Structure formats: structure tokens, C-alpha cells
PDB file of C-alpha atoms in Angstrom:
ATOM      1  CA  UNK N   1     113.933  95.320 127.469  1.00 85.00           C
ATOM      2  CA  UNK N   2     114.111  98.935 126.357  1.00 94.00           C
ATOM      3  CA  UNK N   3     112.560  98.543 122.925  1.00 97.00           C
ATOM      4  CA  UNK N   4     109.257  96.660 122.756  1.00 98.00           C
ATOM      5  CA  UNK N   5     108.188  95.216 119.424  1.00 98.00           C
ATOM      6  CA  UNK N   6     104.476  94.473 119.306  1.00 98.00           C
ATOM      7  CA  UNK N   7     103.511  91.134 117.835  1.00 98.00           C
ATOM      8  CA  UNK N   8     100.029  90.798 116.338  1.00 98.00           C
ATOM      9  CA  UNK N   9      98.680  87.655 114.701  1.00 97.00           C
ATOM     10  CA  UNK N  10     100.042  88.082 111.173  1.00 97.00           C
ATOM     11  CA  UNK N  11     102.985  90.349 112.038  1.00 98.00           C
ATOM     12  CA  UNK N  12     105.981  89.088 110.071  1.00 97.00           C
ATOM     13  CA  UNK N  13     108.692  91.733 110.483  1.00 98.00           C
ATOM     14  CA  UNK N  14     108.781  91.459 114.273  1.00 98.00           C
ATOM     15  CA  UNK N  15     111.873  89.206 114.400  1.00 98.00           C
ATOM     16  CA  UNK N  16     113.712  91.371 111.854  1.00 98.00           C
ATOM     17  CA  UNK N  17     112.913  94.471 113.899  1.00 98.00           C
ATOM     18  CA  UNK N  18     114.145  92.808 117.083  1.00 98.00           C
ATOM     19  CA  UNK N  19     117.314  91.539 115.391  1.00 98.00           C
ATOM     20  CA  UNK N  20     118.134  94.955 113.916  1.00 98.00           C
ATOM     21  CA  UNK N  21     117.632  96.767 117.243  1.00 97.00           C
ATOM     22  CA  UNK N  22     119.203  94.237 119.591  1.00 96.00           C
ATOM     23  CA  UNK N  23     121.911  92.486 117.574  1.00 96.00           C
ATOM     24  CA  UNK N  24     122.874  95.204 115.108  1.00 96.00           C
ATOM     25  CA  UNK N  25     122.303  98.428 117.056  1.00 96.00           C
ATOM     26  CA  UNK N  26     122.834  96.901 120.493  1.00 95.00           C
ATOM     27  CA  UNK N  27     119.790  98.020 122.468  1.00 96.00           C
ATOM     28  CA  UNK N  28     117.852  95.440 124.530  1.00 96.00           C
ATOM     29  CA  UNK N  29     114.713  94.573 122.582  1.00 97.00           C
ATOM     30  CA  UNK N  30     111.925  92.054 122.891  1.00 97.00           C
ATOM     31  CA  UNK N  31     108.667  91.022 121.308  1.00 98.00           C
ATOM     32  CA  UNK N  32     105.428  91.661 123.183  1.00 98.00           C
ATOM     33  CA  UNK N  33     102.218  89.809 122.316  1.00 98.00           C
ATOM     34  CA  UNK N  34      99.315  92.102 121.441  1.00 98.00           C
ATOM     35  CA  UNK N  35      97.196  90.782 124.320  1.00 97.00           C
ATOM     36  CA  UNK N  36      99.889  91.567 126.920  1.00 98.00           C
ATOM     37  CA  UNK N  37     100.850  94.884 128.490  1.00 97.00           C
ATOM     38  CA  UNK N  38     103.820  97.025 127.584  1.00 97.00           C
ATOM     39  CA  UNK N  39     106.569  96.017 130.045  1.00 96.00           C
ATOM     40  CA  UNK N  40     107.648  98.509 132.709  1.00 94.00           C
ATOM     41  CA  UNK N  41     110.748 100.338 131.596  1.00 93.00           C
ATOM     42  CA  UNK N  42     109.821 100.369 127.918  1.00 96.00           C
ATOM     43  CA  UNK N  43     111.526 103.354 126.305  1.00 96.00           C
ATOM     44  CA  UNK N  44     110.516 102.873 122.683  1.00 97.00           C
ATOM     45  CA  UNK N  45     107.940 100.802 120.816  1.00 98.00           C
ATOM     46  CA  UNK N  46     108.119  99.486 117.265  1.00 98.00           C
ATOM     47  CA  UNK N  47     104.894  98.413 115.570  1.00 98.00           C
ATOM     48  CA  UNK N  48     106.317  96.090 112.916  1.00 98.00           C
ATOM     49  CA  UNK N  49     105.250  95.228 109.410  1.00 98.00           C
ATOM     50  CA  UNK N  50     103.241  92.253 108.271  1.00 97.00           C
ATOM     51  CA  UNK N  51      99.603  91.487 107.671  1.00 97.00           C
ATOM     52  CA  UNK N  52      98.018  91.848 111.103  1.00 97.00           C
ATOM     53  CA  UNK N  53      94.735  89.942 111.259  1.00 96.00           C
ATOM     54  CA  UNK N  54      95.127  89.082 107.577  1.00 95.00           C
ATOM     55  CA  UNK N  55      94.566  92.732 106.580  1.00 95.00           C
ATOM     56  CA  UNK N  56      90.863  91.902 106.837  1.00 95.00           C
ATOM     57  CA  UNK N  57      88.413  94.813 106.620  1.00 94.00           C
ATOM     58  CA  UNK N  58      91.266  97.326 106.113  1.00 95.00           C
ATOM     59  CA  UNK N  59      94.987  97.117 106.856  1.00 96.00           C
ATOM     60  CA  UNK N  60      95.386  97.706 110.588  1.00 96.00           C
ATOM     61  CA  UNK N  61      91.652  98.053 111.247  1.00 96.00           C
ATOM     62  CA  UNK N  62      91.399  95.090 113.602  1.00 96.00           C
ATOM     63  CA  UNK N  63      94.848  95.425 115.229  1.00 97.00           C
ATOM     64  CA  UNK N  64      93.799  98.884 116.315  1.00 96.00           C
ATOM     65  CA  UNK N  65      91.427  97.276 118.826  1.00 96.00           C
ATOM     66  CA  UNK N  66      93.984  94.881 120.336  1.00 97.00           C
ATOM     67  CA  UNK N  67      94.367  95.178 124.131  1.00 97.00           C
ATOM     68  CA  UNK N  68      97.941  96.518 123.925  1.00 98.00           C
ATOM     69  CA  UNK N  69      96.801  99.518 121.891  1.00 98.00           C
ATOM     70  CA  UNK N  70      95.437 101.210 125.029  1.00 97.00           C
ATOM     71  CA  UNK N  71      98.911 100.946 126.570  1.00 97.00           C
ATOM     72  CA  UNK N  72     100.449 102.228 123.371  1.00 98.00           C
ATOM     73  CA  UNK N  73      98.088 105.214 123.289  1.00 98.00           C
ATOM     74  CA  UNK N  74      99.026 106.048 126.902  1.00 97.00           C
ATOM     75  CA  UNK N  75     102.732 105.544 126.166  1.00 97.00           C
ATOM     76  CA  UNK N  76     102.530 107.889 123.161  1.00 97.00           C
ATOM     77  CA  UNK N  77     100.479 110.478 125.093  1.00 97.00           C
ATOM     78  CA  UNK N  78     103.254 110.555 127.698  1.00 96.00           C
ATOM     79  CA  UNK N  79     105.834 111.282 124.998  1.00 96.00           C
ATOM     80  CA  UNK N  80     107.085 107.713 124.485  1.00 96.00           C
ATOM     81  CA  UNK N  81     108.896 106.988 121.218  1.00 97.00           C
ATOM     82  CA  UNK N  82     106.774 104.986 118.744  1.00 98.00           C
ATOM     83  CA  UNK N  83     107.708 103.822 115.240  1.00 98.00           C
ATOM     84  CA  UNK N  84     105.282 102.082 112.886  1.00 98.00           C
ATOM     85  CA  UNK N  85     106.790 100.348 109.878  1.00 98.00           C
ATOM     86  CA  UNK N  86     104.610  99.376 106.881  1.00 98.00           C
ATOM     87  CA  UNK N  87     101.640  97.549 108.451  1.00 98.00           C
ATOM     88  CA  UNK N  88     102.709  99.240 111.701  1.00 98.00           C
ATOM     89  CA  UNK N  89     102.294 102.630 109.987  1.00 98.00           C
ATOM     90  CA  UNK N  90      98.838 101.553 108.787  1.00 98.00           C
ATOM     91  CA  UNK N  91      97.931 100.523 112.361  1.00 98.00           C
ATOM     92  CA  UNK N  92      99.107 103.867 113.791  1.00 98.00           C
ATOM     93  CA  UNK N  93      96.975 105.707 111.211  1.00 98.00           C
ATOM     94  CA  UNK N  94      93.921 103.521 111.909  1.00 97.00           C
ATOM     95  CA  UNK N  95      94.316 104.124 115.639  1.00 97.00           C
ATOM     96  CA  UNK N  96      94.609 107.886 115.214  1.00 97.00           C
ATOM     97  CA  UNK N  97      98.155 108.089 116.599  1.00 98.00           C
ATOM     98  CA  UNK N  98      99.100 109.463 113.184  1.00 98.00           C
ATOM     99  CA  UNK N  99      96.810 111.386 110.813  1.00 98.00           C
ATOM    100  CA  UNK N 100      95.562 110.115 107.448  1.00 97.00           C
ATOM    101  CA  UNK N 101      95.135 106.626 106.031  1.00 97.00           C
ATOM    102  CA  UNK N 102      96.841 104.243 103.611  1.00 97.00           C
ATOM    103  CA  UNK N 103      94.793 102.910 100.712  1.00 95.00           C
ATOM    104  CA  UNK N 104      95.415 100.574  97.753  1.00 94.00           C
ATOM    105  CA  UNK N 105      98.369 101.469  95.515  1.00 96.00           C
ATOM    106  CA  UNK N 106      97.111 103.379  92.484  1.00 93.00           C
ATOM    107  CA  UNK N 107      98.813 100.836  90.204  1.00 92.00           C
ATOM    108  CA  UNK N 108      96.709  98.072  91.880  1.00 91.00           C
ATOM    109  CA  UNK N 109      99.908  96.030  92.246  1.00 94.00           C
ATOM    110  CA  UNK N 110     101.900  94.912  95.264  1.00 97.00           C
ATOM    111  CA  UNK N 111     105.150  96.889  95.057  1.00 97.00           C
ATOM    112  CA  UNK N 112     108.293  95.139  96.252  1.00 97.00           C
ATOM    113  CA  UNK N 113     111.566  96.906  95.417  1.00 97.00           C
ATOM    114  CA  UNK N 114     114.454  98.913  96.719  1.00 97.00           C
ATOM    115  CA  UNK N 115     112.883 102.358  96.719  1.00 98.00           C
ATOM    116  CA  UNK N 116     114.589 105.734  96.275  1.00 98.00           C
ATOM    117  CA  UNK N 117     113.606 108.263  98.934  1.00 98.00           C
ATOM    118  CA  UNK N 118     114.218 111.947  99.537  1.00 98.00           C
ATOM    119  CA  UNK N 119     114.976 112.935 103.124  1.00 98.00           C
ATOM    120  CA  UNK N 120     112.994 115.926 104.359  1.00 98.00           C
ATOM    121  CA  UNK N 121     114.193 118.482 106.902  1.00 98.00           C
ATOM    122  CA  UNK N 122     111.721 117.365 109.563  1.00 98.00           C
ATOM    123  CA  UNK N 123     113.376 117.876 112.946  1.00 97.00           C
ATOM    124  CA  UNK N 124     116.732 117.579 114.720  1.00 96.00           C
ATOM    125  CA  UNK N 125     116.656 113.768 114.348  1.00 94.00           C
ATOM    126  CA  UNK N 126     115.257 113.315 110.870  1.00 97.00           C
ATOM    127  CA  UNK N 127     116.988 115.591 108.385  1.00 97.00           C
ATOM    128  CA  UNK N 128     119.413 115.450 105.457  1.00 97.00           C
ATOM    129  CA  UNK N 129     122.431 116.383 107.605  1.00 96.00           C
ATOM    130  CA  UNK N 130     121.972 113.213 109.653  1.00 96.00           C
ATOM    131  CA  UNK N 131     120.529 110.866 107.043  1.00 97.00           C
ATOM    132  CA  UNK N 132     121.876 112.296 103.784  1.00 97.00           C
ATOM    133  CA  UNK N 133     119.798 113.865 101.001  1.00 97.00           C
ATOM    134  CA  UNK N 134     118.643 110.550  99.583  1.00 98.00           C
ATOM    135  CA  UNK N 135     118.130 107.022 100.854  1.00 97.00           C
ATOM    136  CA  UNK N 136     117.314 103.687  99.362  1.00 98.00           C
ATOM    137  CA  UNK N 137     115.102 101.390 101.426  1.00 98.00           C
ATOM    138  CA  UNK N 138     113.109  98.248 100.662  1.00 98.00           C
ATOM    139  CA  UNK N 139     109.361  98.651 100.262  1.00 98.00           C
ATOM    140  CA  UNK N 140     106.865  95.783 100.087  1.00 98.00           C
ATOM    141  CA  UNK N 141     103.213  96.761 100.194  1.00 98.00           C
ATOM    142  CA  UNK N 142      99.910  96.769  98.363  1.00 97.00           C
ATOM    143  CA  UNK N 143      98.346  99.559 100.417  1.00 97.00           C
ATOM    144  CA  UNK N 144     100.917 102.325 100.776  1.00 98.00           C
ATOM    145  CA  UNK N 145      99.040 105.119  99.053  1.00 97.00           C
ATOM    146  CA  UNK N 146      98.918 107.813 101.759  1.00 98.00           C
ATOM    147  CA  UNK N 147      95.701 109.834 101.823  1.00 96.00           C
ATOM    148  CA  UNK N 148      94.515 112.650 104.051  1.00 95.00           C
ATOM    149  CA  UNK N 149      92.302 115.707 103.678  1.00 94.00           C
ATOM    150  CA  UNK N 150      93.804 118.791 102.014  1.00 95.00           C
ATOM    151  CA  UNK N 151      93.860 120.515 105.406  1.00 97.00           C
ATOM    152  CA  UNK N 152      95.764 117.645 107.062  1.00 97.00           C
ATOM    153  CA  UNK N 153      98.292 117.466 104.222  1.00 98.00           C
ATOM    154  CA  UNK N 154      98.807 121.248 104.439  1.00 98.00           C
ATOM    155  CA  UNK N 155      99.403 120.907 108.202  1.00 98.00           C
ATOM    156  CA  UNK N 156     101.913 118.091 107.659  1.00 98.00           C
ATOM    157  CA  UNK N 157     103.805 120.282 105.197  1.00 98.00           C
ATOM    158  CA  UNK N 158     103.676 123.421 107.369  1.00 98.00           C
ATOM    159  CA  UNK N 159     104.764 121.596 110.536  1.00 98.00           C
ATOM    160  CA  UNK N 160     107.535 119.706 108.688  1.00 98.00           C
ATOM    161  CA  UNK N 161     105.972 116.387 109.728  1.00 98.00           C
ATOM    162  CA  UNK N 162     106.944 114.637 106.492  1.00 98.00           C
ATOM    163  CA  UNK N 163     110.053 112.493 107.017  1.00 98.00           C
ATOM    164  CA  UNK N 164     110.563 110.842 103.649  1.00 98.00           C
ATOM    165  CA  UNK N 165     109.187 111.241 100.132  1.00 98.00           C
ATOM    166  CA  UNK N 166     109.212 108.621  97.370  1.00 98.00           C
ATOM    167  CA  UNK N 167     111.462 109.306  94.432  1.00 97.00           C
ATOM    168  CA  UNK N 168     109.816 108.239  92.141  1.00 97.00           C
ATOM    169  CA  UNK N 169     106.337 107.607  93.536  1.00 98.00           C
ATOM    170  CA  UNK N 170     105.497 103.859  93.443  1.00 98.00           C
ATOM    171  CA  UNK N 171     101.926 103.930  94.736  1.00 97.00           C
ATOM    172  CA  UNK N 172     100.177 107.259  94.115  1.00 96.00           C
ATOM    173  CA  UNK N 173     100.765 108.546  97.630  1.00 97.00           C
ATOM    174  CA  UNK N 174      99.722 112.185  97.990  1.00 97.00           C
ATOM    175  CA  UNK N 175     102.686 114.616  97.809  1.00 98.00           C
ATOM    176  CA  UNK N 176     104.925 111.500  97.419  1.00 98.00           C
ATOM    177  CA  UNK N 177     104.637 110.900 101.187  1.00 98.00           C
ATOM    178  CA  UNK N 178     106.503 107.768 102.367  1.00 98.00           C
ATOM    179  CA  UNK N 179     106.762 108.568 106.085  1.00 98.00           C
ATOM    180  CA  UNK N 180     105.465 111.076 108.591  1.00 98.00           C
ATOM    181  CA  UNK N 181     105.660 111.933 112.283  1.00 98.00           C
ATOM    182  CA  UNK N 182     103.165 113.452 114.679  1.00 98.00           C
ATOM    183  CA  UNK N 183     103.440 117.130 115.506  1.00 98.00           C
ATOM    184  CA  UNK N 184     104.873 116.420 118.974  1.00 97.00           C
ATOM    185  CA  UNK N 185     107.726 114.496 117.340  1.00 97.00           C
ATOM    186  CA  UNK N 186     107.485 111.194 119.224  1.00 97.00           C
ATOM    187  CA  UNK N 187     105.331 109.047 116.908  1.00 98.00           C
ATOM    188  CA  UNK N 188     106.810 108.055 113.549  1.00 98.00           C
ATOM    189  CA  UNK N 189     105.391 106.019 110.687  1.00 98.00           C
ATOM    190  CA  UNK N 190     106.802 104.938 107.348  1.00 98.00           C
ATOM    191  CA  UNK N 191     106.029 102.441 104.594  1.00 98.00           C
ATOM    192  CA  UNK N 192     109.705 101.601 103.803  1.00 98.00           C
ATOM    193  CA  UNK N 193     111.411  98.887 105.876  1.00 98.00           C
ATOM    194  CA  UNK N 194     114.579 100.210 107.600  1.00 98.00           C
ATOM    195  CA  UNK N 195     114.941  96.901 109.494  1.00 98.00           C
ATOM    196  CA  UNK N 196     115.533  95.153 106.152  1.00 98.00           C
ATOM    197  CA  UNK N 197     118.539  97.334 105.331  1.00 98.00           C
ATOM    198  CA  UNK N 198     120.957  97.023 108.245  1.00 97.00           C
ATOM    199  CA  UNK N 199     123.444  94.280 107.350  1.00 97.00           C
ATOM    200  CA  UNK N 200     125.922  93.614 104.578  1.00 96.00           C
ATOM    201  CA  UNK N 201     123.818  90.872 102.998  1.00 95.00           C
ATOM    202  CA  UNK N 202     120.876  93.292 102.685  1.00 95.00           C
ATOM    203  CA  UNK N 203     120.394  95.293  99.477  1.00 92.00           C
ATOM    204  CA  UNK N 204     121.725  98.383 101.270  1.00 94.00           C
ATOM    205  CA  UNK N 205     122.535  99.710 104.742  1.00 97.00           C
ATOM    206  CA  UNK N 206     120.391 102.846 104.720  1.00 98.00           C
ATOM    207  CA  UNK N 207     118.018 101.446 107.320  1.00 98.00           C
ATOM    208  CA  UNK N 208     120.643 101.713 110.037  1.00 97.00           C
ATOM    209  CA  UNK N 209     120.790 105.535 110.266  1.00 97.00           C
ATOM    210  CA  UNK N 210     116.977 105.675 110.033  1.00 98.00           C
ATOM    211  CA  UNK N 211     116.533 103.289 112.979  1.00 98.00           C
ATOM    212  CA  UNK N 212     119.277 105.075 114.905  1.00 97.00           C
ATOM    213  CA  UNK N 213     117.581 108.416 114.289  1.00 97.00           C
ATOM    214  CA  UNK N 214     114.359 106.998 115.726  1.00 97.00           C
ATOM    215  CA  UNK N 215     116.207 105.448 118.690  1.00 97.00           C
ATOM    216  CA  UNK N 216     118.440 108.477 119.212  1.00 94.00           C
ATOM    217  CA  UNK N 217     116.878 109.448 122.584  1.00 93.00           C
ATOM    218  CA  UNK N 218     117.833 105.973 123.857  1.00 94.00           C
ATOM    219  CA  UNK N 219     121.277 105.865 122.284  1.00 91.00           C
ATOM    220  CA  UNK N 220     122.614 109.179 123.402  1.00 72.00           C
ATOM    221  CA  UNK N 221     121.315 112.149 125.300  1.00 49.00           C
ATOM    222  CA  UNK N 222     122.936 114.465 122.752  1.00 43.00           C
ATOM    223  CA  UNK N 223     121.875 114.581 119.078  1.00 43.00           C
ATOM    224  CA  UNK N 224     123.398 112.013 116.714  1.00 41.00           C
ATOM    225  CA  UNK N 225     126.717 113.265 115.325  1.00 44.00           C
ATOM    226  CA  UNK N 226     126.996 113.803 111.627  1.00 45.00           C
ATOM    227  CA  UNK N 227     129.039 110.893 110.328  1.00 46.00           C
ATOM    228  CA  UNK N 228     132.239 111.812 108.538  1.00 41.00           C
TER     229      UNK N 228
ATOM    230  CA  UNK G   1      66.654  91.983 112.887  1.00 96.00           C
ATOM    231  CA  UNK G   2      69.176  92.104 110.075  1.00 97.00           C
ATOM    232  CA  UNK G   3      71.583  94.979 109.545  1.00 97.00           C
ATOM    233  CA  UNK G   4      73.300  95.626 106.225  1.00 98.00           C
ATOM    234  CA  UNK G   5      76.161  98.138 106.276  1.00 98.00           C
ATOM    235  CA  UNK G   6      77.410  99.606 102.985  1.00 98.00           C
ATOM    236  CA  UNK G   7      80.943 101.022 103.121  1.00 97.00           C
ATOM    237  CA  UNK G   8      82.211 103.037 100.164  1.00 95.00           C
ATOM    238  CA  UNK G   9      85.338 105.089  99.463  1.00 94.00           C
ATOM    239  CA  UNK G  10      84.736 108.808  99.968  1.00 92.00           C
ATOM    240  CA  UNK G  11      84.115 110.610  96.690  1.00 88.00           C
ATOM    241  CA  UNK G  12      87.122 112.820  97.450  1.00 84.00           C
ATOM    242  CA  UNK G  13      89.450 109.830  97.881  1.00 84.00           C
ATOM    243  CA  UNK G  14      91.061 108.143  94.918  1.00 81.00           C
ATOM    244  CA  UNK G  15      89.601 104.639  94.443  1.00 89.00           C
ATOM    245  CA  UNK G  16      92.144 102.563  92.491  1.00 88.00           C
ATOM    246  CA  UNK G  17      89.868  99.495  92.499  1.00 89.00           C
ATOM    247  CA  UNK G  18      86.977 101.519  91.098  1.00 92.00           C
ATOM    248  CA  UNK G  19      89.253 103.017  88.441  1.00 91.00           C
ATOM    249  CA  UNK G  20      90.497  99.560  87.401  1.00 90.00           C
ATOM    250  CA  UNK G  21      86.952  98.169  87.233  1.00 94.00           C
ATOM    251  CA  UNK G  22      85.815 101.199  85.227  1.00 95.00           C
ATOM    252  CA  UNK G  23      88.630 100.579  82.765  1.00 93.00           C
ATOM    253  CA  UNK G  24      87.496  96.956  82.395  1.00 94.00           C
ATOM    254  CA  UNK G  25      83.878  98.059  81.892  1.00 96.00           C
ATOM    255  CA  UNK G  26      84.937 100.488  79.154  1.00 96.00           C
ATOM    256  CA  UNK G  27      87.114  97.863  77.492  1.00 95.00           C
ATOM    257  CA  UNK G  28      83.960  95.752  77.191  1.00 96.00           C
ATOM    258  CA  UNK G  29      82.413  98.557  75.177  1.00 96.00           C
ATOM    259  CA  UNK G  30      80.206 100.182  77.845  1.00 97.00           C
ATOM    260  CA  UNK G  31      81.331 103.718  77.181  1.00 95.00           C
ATOM    261  CA  UNK G  32      78.297 105.340  78.813  1.00 96.00           C
ATOM    262  CA  UNK G  33      79.370 104.129  82.283  1.00 96.00           C
ATOM    263  CA  UNK G  34      81.572 106.197  84.567  1.00 94.00           C
ATOM    264  CA  UNK G  35      82.167 107.027  88.230  1.00 93.00           C
ATOM    265  CA  UNK G  36      82.683 103.377  89.297  1.00 94.00           C
ATOM    266  CA  UNK G  37      83.419 102.998  93.008  1.00 93.00           C
ATOM    267  CA  UNK G  38      84.111  99.692  94.737  1.00 94.00           C
ATOM    268  CA  UNK G  39      83.017  99.358  98.357  1.00 95.00           C
ATOM    269  CA  UNK G  40      82.025  96.535 100.661  1.00 95.00           C
ATOM    270  CA  UNK G  41      78.935  95.205 102.367  1.00 97.00           C
ATOM    271  CA  UNK G  42      78.854  93.896 105.919  1.00 97.00           C
ATOM    272  CA  UNK G  43      75.746  92.076 107.125  1.00 97.00           C
ATOM    273  CA  UNK G  44      74.897  90.860 110.590  1.00 97.00           C
ATOM    274  CA  UNK G  45      72.032  89.745 112.798  1.00 97.00           C
ATOM    275  CA  UNK G  46      71.324  91.890 115.841  1.00 96.00           C
ATOM    276  CA  UNK G  47      68.982  91.480 118.782  1.00 95.00           C
ATOM    277  CA  UNK G  48      66.543  94.303 119.429  1.00 93.00           C
ATOM    278  CA  UNK G  49      64.492  96.611 117.258  1.00 93.00           C
ATOM    279  CA  UNK G  50      65.067  99.779 115.272  1.00 95.00           C
ATOM    280  CA  UNK G  51      65.399 102.370 118.070  1.00 96.00           C
ATOM    281  CA  UNK G  52      67.609 105.473 118.397  1.00 97.00           C
ATOM    282  CA  UNK G  53      69.762 103.560 120.949  1.00 96.00           C
ATOM    283  CA  UNK G  54      70.307 100.676 118.540  1.00 96.00           C
ATOM    284  CA  UNK G  55      71.150 103.133 115.755  1.00 97.00           C
ATOM    285  CA  UNK G  56      73.684 104.821 118.072  1.00 97.00           C
ATOM    286  CA  UNK G  57      75.294 101.457 118.697  1.00 97.00           C
ATOM    287  CA  UNK G  58      75.458 100.651 114.979  1.00 97.00           C
ATOM    288  CA  UNK G  59      76.894 104.117 114.238  1.00 97.00           C
ATOM    289  CA  UNK G  60      79.628 103.589 116.814  1.00 96.00           C
ATOM    290  CA  UNK G  61      80.462 100.240 115.250  1.00 96.00           C
ATOM    291  CA  UNK G  62      80.509 101.699 111.742  1.00 97.00           C
ATOM    292  CA  UNK G  63      82.612 104.719 112.704  1.00 93.00           C
ATOM    293  CA  UNK G  64      85.298 102.835 114.591  1.00 85.00           C
ATOM    294  CA  UNK G  65      85.662  99.407 113.082  1.00 95.00           C
ATOM    295  CA  UNK G  66      83.636  98.813 109.918  1.00 97.00           C
ATOM    296  CA  UNK G  67      84.658 102.035 108.190  1.00 97.00           C
ATOM    297  CA  UNK G  68      87.508 104.530 108.482  1.00 96.00           C
ATOM    298  CA  UNK G  69      86.018 108.051 108.415  1.00 94.00           C
ATOM    299  CA  UNK G  70      89.235 109.414 106.862  1.00 93.00           C
ATOM    300  CA  UNK G  71      88.697 107.514 103.618  1.00 94.00           C
ATOM    301  CA  UNK G  72      85.237 105.928 103.705  1.00 95.00           C
ATOM    302  CA  UNK G  73      81.532 106.730 104.077  1.00 96.00           C
ATOM    303  CA  UNK G  74      78.919 104.307 105.304  1.00 97.00           C
ATOM    304  CA  UNK G  75      75.184 103.874 105.417  1.00 97.00           C
ATOM    305  CA  UNK G  76      73.104 101.007 106.671  1.00 98.00           C
ATOM    306  CA  UNK G  77      69.698  99.397 106.351  1.00 97.00           C
ATOM    307  CA  UNK G  78      67.768  97.597 109.075  1.00 97.00           C
ATOM    308  CA  UNK G  79      65.265  94.935 108.100  1.00 95.00           C
ATOM    309  CA  UNK G  80      63.053  93.078 110.541  1.00 88.00           C
ATOM    310  CA  UNK G  81      63.523  89.677 108.890  1.00 69.00           C
TER     311      UNK G  81
END
């Protein structure tokens, strides 16, 4: 397996993530239990959505201490590609692999809809030339309100670490932030669900280019071509 | 001994739960109340006594697991009972 998808108790987007990577995109993928080690040869890791450990204490707070997280930290430190989706994003923030935290939506409601997003010019993989100016992706979360100190938010803006912004903002997230990456450019996190937008029976197909952009180092040694 | 940890959202972080509760309080006619924040309490029994080492251990627990320093503050009380 090239793409490891971590399965925590309460993960529920793990199968969708595997299906989208293996069956739709065509890269070998597999699910890895949170108490196991990352398999040798892993080239990318997806931390999927769900409600790991029932979201008890805080979303992602308990998953952060799962045995596999030490492997994931090492993998990320060595430049391995990591993507956290929804609860996976919350886990990456709790573990410190990404800055900031996700708190309760300001509307106090669970938001489940096809969400408009603006693509930011982040790096050579995530930008409007590759993904288009705007995307529509499913969101489904109660705690997607991104928060960080003023200094951290200023750094994210200066370093172009913001991948996607909500349009309009469904949860009160600061600066409309829907997804970010680390400064090194190998750890990505987003609240929207690209794995739920990859097939014709899905509300849209915008998740496909987003997943491909993340997996680009595995798909092709040269940057993804701009589609005609 | 018994340890009671109080975790609260940082004053600089928006607290949607607190805001919703404050709205409910005001709708009940209590207009003199403001600044409502909703936190959580964690209690546990712990062997040992109130020493600097024990407090270090509790701090480590609070900082890593029981609270997230990005969004929350904590304090705790130790009682001998």
C-alpha cells in the first residue's frame, strides 16, 4: 500500500477515503488501525473524518495519543505527505502537526451542505490554476470554526499556508479558513470532504482534483498539468 | 486526594456555547448578566499528596490531554478528602 488511511475507533470516512484513492484515482491504499504501525513503503497518509473516540473531551484530543501518532509525527518530520480531513484536520491540529484549533461552529449547529470555497494561491500543487478559482465540496461538522492566535493567523497568511476559504462562511472560522497546510508544504488539513465528491453519483466532482493535488508527488514526478 | 480540574475557553477565543447561554439568560430577563463562558470540570482521585512533583504531573496532564493551550485555560484544586 502506498497510501495509508488511519482508522481510529469512531472514524467513519476511512472506507470512502480508501475507495476514492484506490478505486477512483488508482493508487494502492489501505486502512491501518490506530494501534498498529505505519507500513513500510507508505508514501502518503490520510487521517480521515469521523468522530474519533466519540469526540470526547475535544474533537481529536484522545486520538492524538494513539500509538500510531508517533509514527505519523516521524513520517511528517521526514517530509511524508499527510492529509487530515474534517476530524482528521482536528486531530492534526490537536497533535501540533498543524497550528491552531477547531472549536464549535458559531451558529451552534451541525453544518451539513455542499459548501462554496475559494481556492487560494498556496503553492505549486494547491492553486487556482490547478484547482480553479472556486470549488464546491461537502462539509459536515459541528466543530469547524478555525481559531489561532493573531500571530499564527498572520503567519499563515504571509506564508500562503491557507488552501481554501469558505464562501460564504458557515461556522465563524477566522479569515474564512477552511483548509491549511504546514509551512514545509507536506502536511495538509481541511474541513471539507474531497473524498465525498469524486464520483458521478456525488453532489459534485470537485474532490477529485483536490485529492490528486495532495497525491501529486505519488502520481507524477512533474507538477499536475492544467486540465484543458 | 481528589483533584478537580476546571477547563475554560480562553478569554480571547470566541465561545459560541457561552454566547448562546448568555442569550438564553437575557431572554429570561436577567439583563445585568454578561460575559458567560462555558467550560468543563474534570475530577479524579490520585494517590499521593500535594507536592511540587504531583503538581508537575497534573500540569502535564492538563496541558496535553485535558485542555488545549491554543484555545483553553485551566486551573485545578487539590483536596485531601
